[in-house]
Every structure is written in structure tokens, then in C-alpha cells.
Amino acid sequence: ISGLSYAGTLGNIAGTMISGPITTATFPVFSKLIADNNQDEFEHEFSKYSNIVCFFMCPISIAMLFHAKDIVQFIFEHGKFGDAASQIVWESMACYAIGIVPLGLQTYLIRGYYAMQDTKTPIKINVFSLICNIALNLATVKKWKHAGIAMSTSISYAIAYMLLSYCLQKKHQIKSVKEISKGMVINIILSIIPGMISFLIFNFWISLDALFIKLFLEMTLFAAVYLIVIGITNRRILTTAVQIIKKQL
């Protein structure tokens, strides 16, 4: 239970730190556009900022997936917190990492519903997602234990995201939902590239005993490769992300 709690905390911190500020900052903009009945501009802004959410959250998710063991060992493996406890946490965190992007986008899409004065649909979907999570937990906990519980949570986040997207498109006629899903998939693929490179280099080609140095170099290489890949394939989103960061500072 403690291992799941530690892993879940790391995942939630990673998710809320990124999606929270963006959804909070964009909600007044979305509300105004809806109030002005400016549907086209709303869809454009809604799609644009979803790409920003993915730009930040996809690499975090993939980095936590590929480097879960090193992250957990560096943060927690001290004193009585040994290898066995560490393994439970990093295996759980790797499973939770898969759900970080759906969770972030779920939070983001709900703001879109709120801007359109629809609070009932997200509640119904979240209740259904919770029921799915409980059912999946019961189905997987015996065979996969902590990993099954963590993976069930991630799957429930994905279910909620898909239902929220579907209802936005069918109920509210938001056509940009397809672009949001497309952007998510693209950013995940682009994030896997630096994830694989940093994992292979520091686990098979370069051996470092100092965990802090290893983790620092892994994250630095990951970030550098990710920014290069994004700069080559989608410079516009990189420019927009930099502008948002400057505004926050």
C-alpha cells in the first residue's frame, strides 16, 4: 500500500504541476469565447493549448516510464527503504506513468465542459471511470498485485479521456477533438525516441555507479534529444511553449 502511495504521489505531482496551471490559465479564455459564441476561435485555442499540455506531459510520462527505477532509487532508497521496497515503488510508478497523459488531458477537457456550462457529463464519466477502476483492480490485483492496481488506475484515466473526447465531439460538436488525440499520439511517439536513447545509453553502453550523476545525465540527454526532435518536427509548438513559460515568469 505504501509503495502504491509513493508511486501515485510522484505521478500526481508530475501531472498536476503541468496540467493544473495551464487549465487554470485557459479557463477564462475558453469561457469568454463560448459566451461570445465564437466557436471557431474556441476550437482553435482549445486544440492549441491541448498540444501544450501534451508537449510537457508526454515527455514526463515517458521519462518516468523508462527511468522509473533510477528515479525511485534516488528519491527513496535510503536507510530501511531497501531493494524490495524500491522495486514495488518503481514498478508501480512505471504503470502509473502510462496514465499521466490521459489524466492531464482529462483535467484539461473537463475545463472545456465547464466553459460550456456542462458539469453533469464530466461527473457521470468520472463515476463510470471509478467503477471501471474498481472492477479492474479486483480483476488484476491477485495476479499482478501492486502493478495491477497501478495499471488499472492508468487504464481508467484513459477510459475517462476517451469518453470525454467522444462526448465533446458528439454532444457539443467540438471538431478539434480529433486533432487533440492526434497531437497526443504524435507527442508520445516523439517522446519515446529520447526515452529509448537515454535508457539504452546509460543502461547498456555507459555504466555509472553514482546514481545522482547517472540520473542527471539521463534527464539532461532526454530533454536535449526531445527538444531537438520537437524543434525539427514541430517548431511551432516549441515556440508557443516558450511564450507561455515567459508569461508565467
Short mmCIF file of N, CA, C and O in Angstrom, two decimals, residues 10 94 106 110 130 167 213 219 223 228:
data_model
loop_
_atom_site.label_atom_id
_atom_site.label_comp_id
_atom_site.label_asym_id
_atom_site.label_seq_id
_atom_site.Cartn_x
_atom_site.Cartn_y
_atom_site.Cartn_z
N LEU A 10 4.13 10.56 -6.80
CA LEU A 10 5.04 11.06 -7.83
C LEU A 10 4.31 11.31 -9.14
O LEU A 10 4.53 12.33 -9.80
N ALA A 94 6.05 3.07 -12.89
CA ALA A 94 6.09 2.85 -14.33
C ALA A 94 4.68 2.63 -14.88
O ALA A 94 4.34 3.12 -15.97
N GLN A 106 -7.53 14.69 -19.40
CA GLN A 106 -8.85 14.58 -18.78
C GLN A 106 -9.16 15.85 -18.00
O GLN A 106 -10.26 16.43 -18.13
N ILE A 110 -12.11 18.61 -19.14
CA ILE A 110 -13.19 18.96 -18.21
C ILE A 110 -13.38 20.47 -18.14
O ILE A 110 -14.51 20.97 -18.03
N LEU A 130 -14.46 5.53 -12.32
CA LEU A 130 -14.17 4.99 -10.99
C LEU A 130 -14.65 3.55 -10.86
O LEU A 130 -13.95 2.70 -10.31
N CYS A 167 -17.79 12.52 -26.07
CA CYS A 167 -18.95 13.36 -25.76
C CYS A 167 -18.76 14.80 -26.22
O CYS A 167 -19.73 15.46 -26.61
N ILE A 213 24.53 11.29 -10.57
CA ILE A 213 25.14 11.69 -11.84
C ILE A 213 24.46 10.97 -13.00
O ILE A 213 24.16 11.57 -14.03
N MET A 219 18.37 12.50 -17.61
CA MET A 219 17.34 13.51 -17.80
C MET A 219 17.82 14.63 -18.73
O MET A 219 17.05 15.16 -19.53
N ALA A 223 16.00 15.40 -22.23
CA ALA A 223 15.45 16.73 -22.53
C ALA A 223 16.06 17.31 -23.81
O ALA A 223 15.35 17.89 -24.65
N ILE A 228 15.32 18.74 -29.49
CA ILE A 228 15.83 18.69 -30.86
C ILE A 228 14.79 18.07 -31.78
O ILE A 228 14.51 18.58 -32.88
#
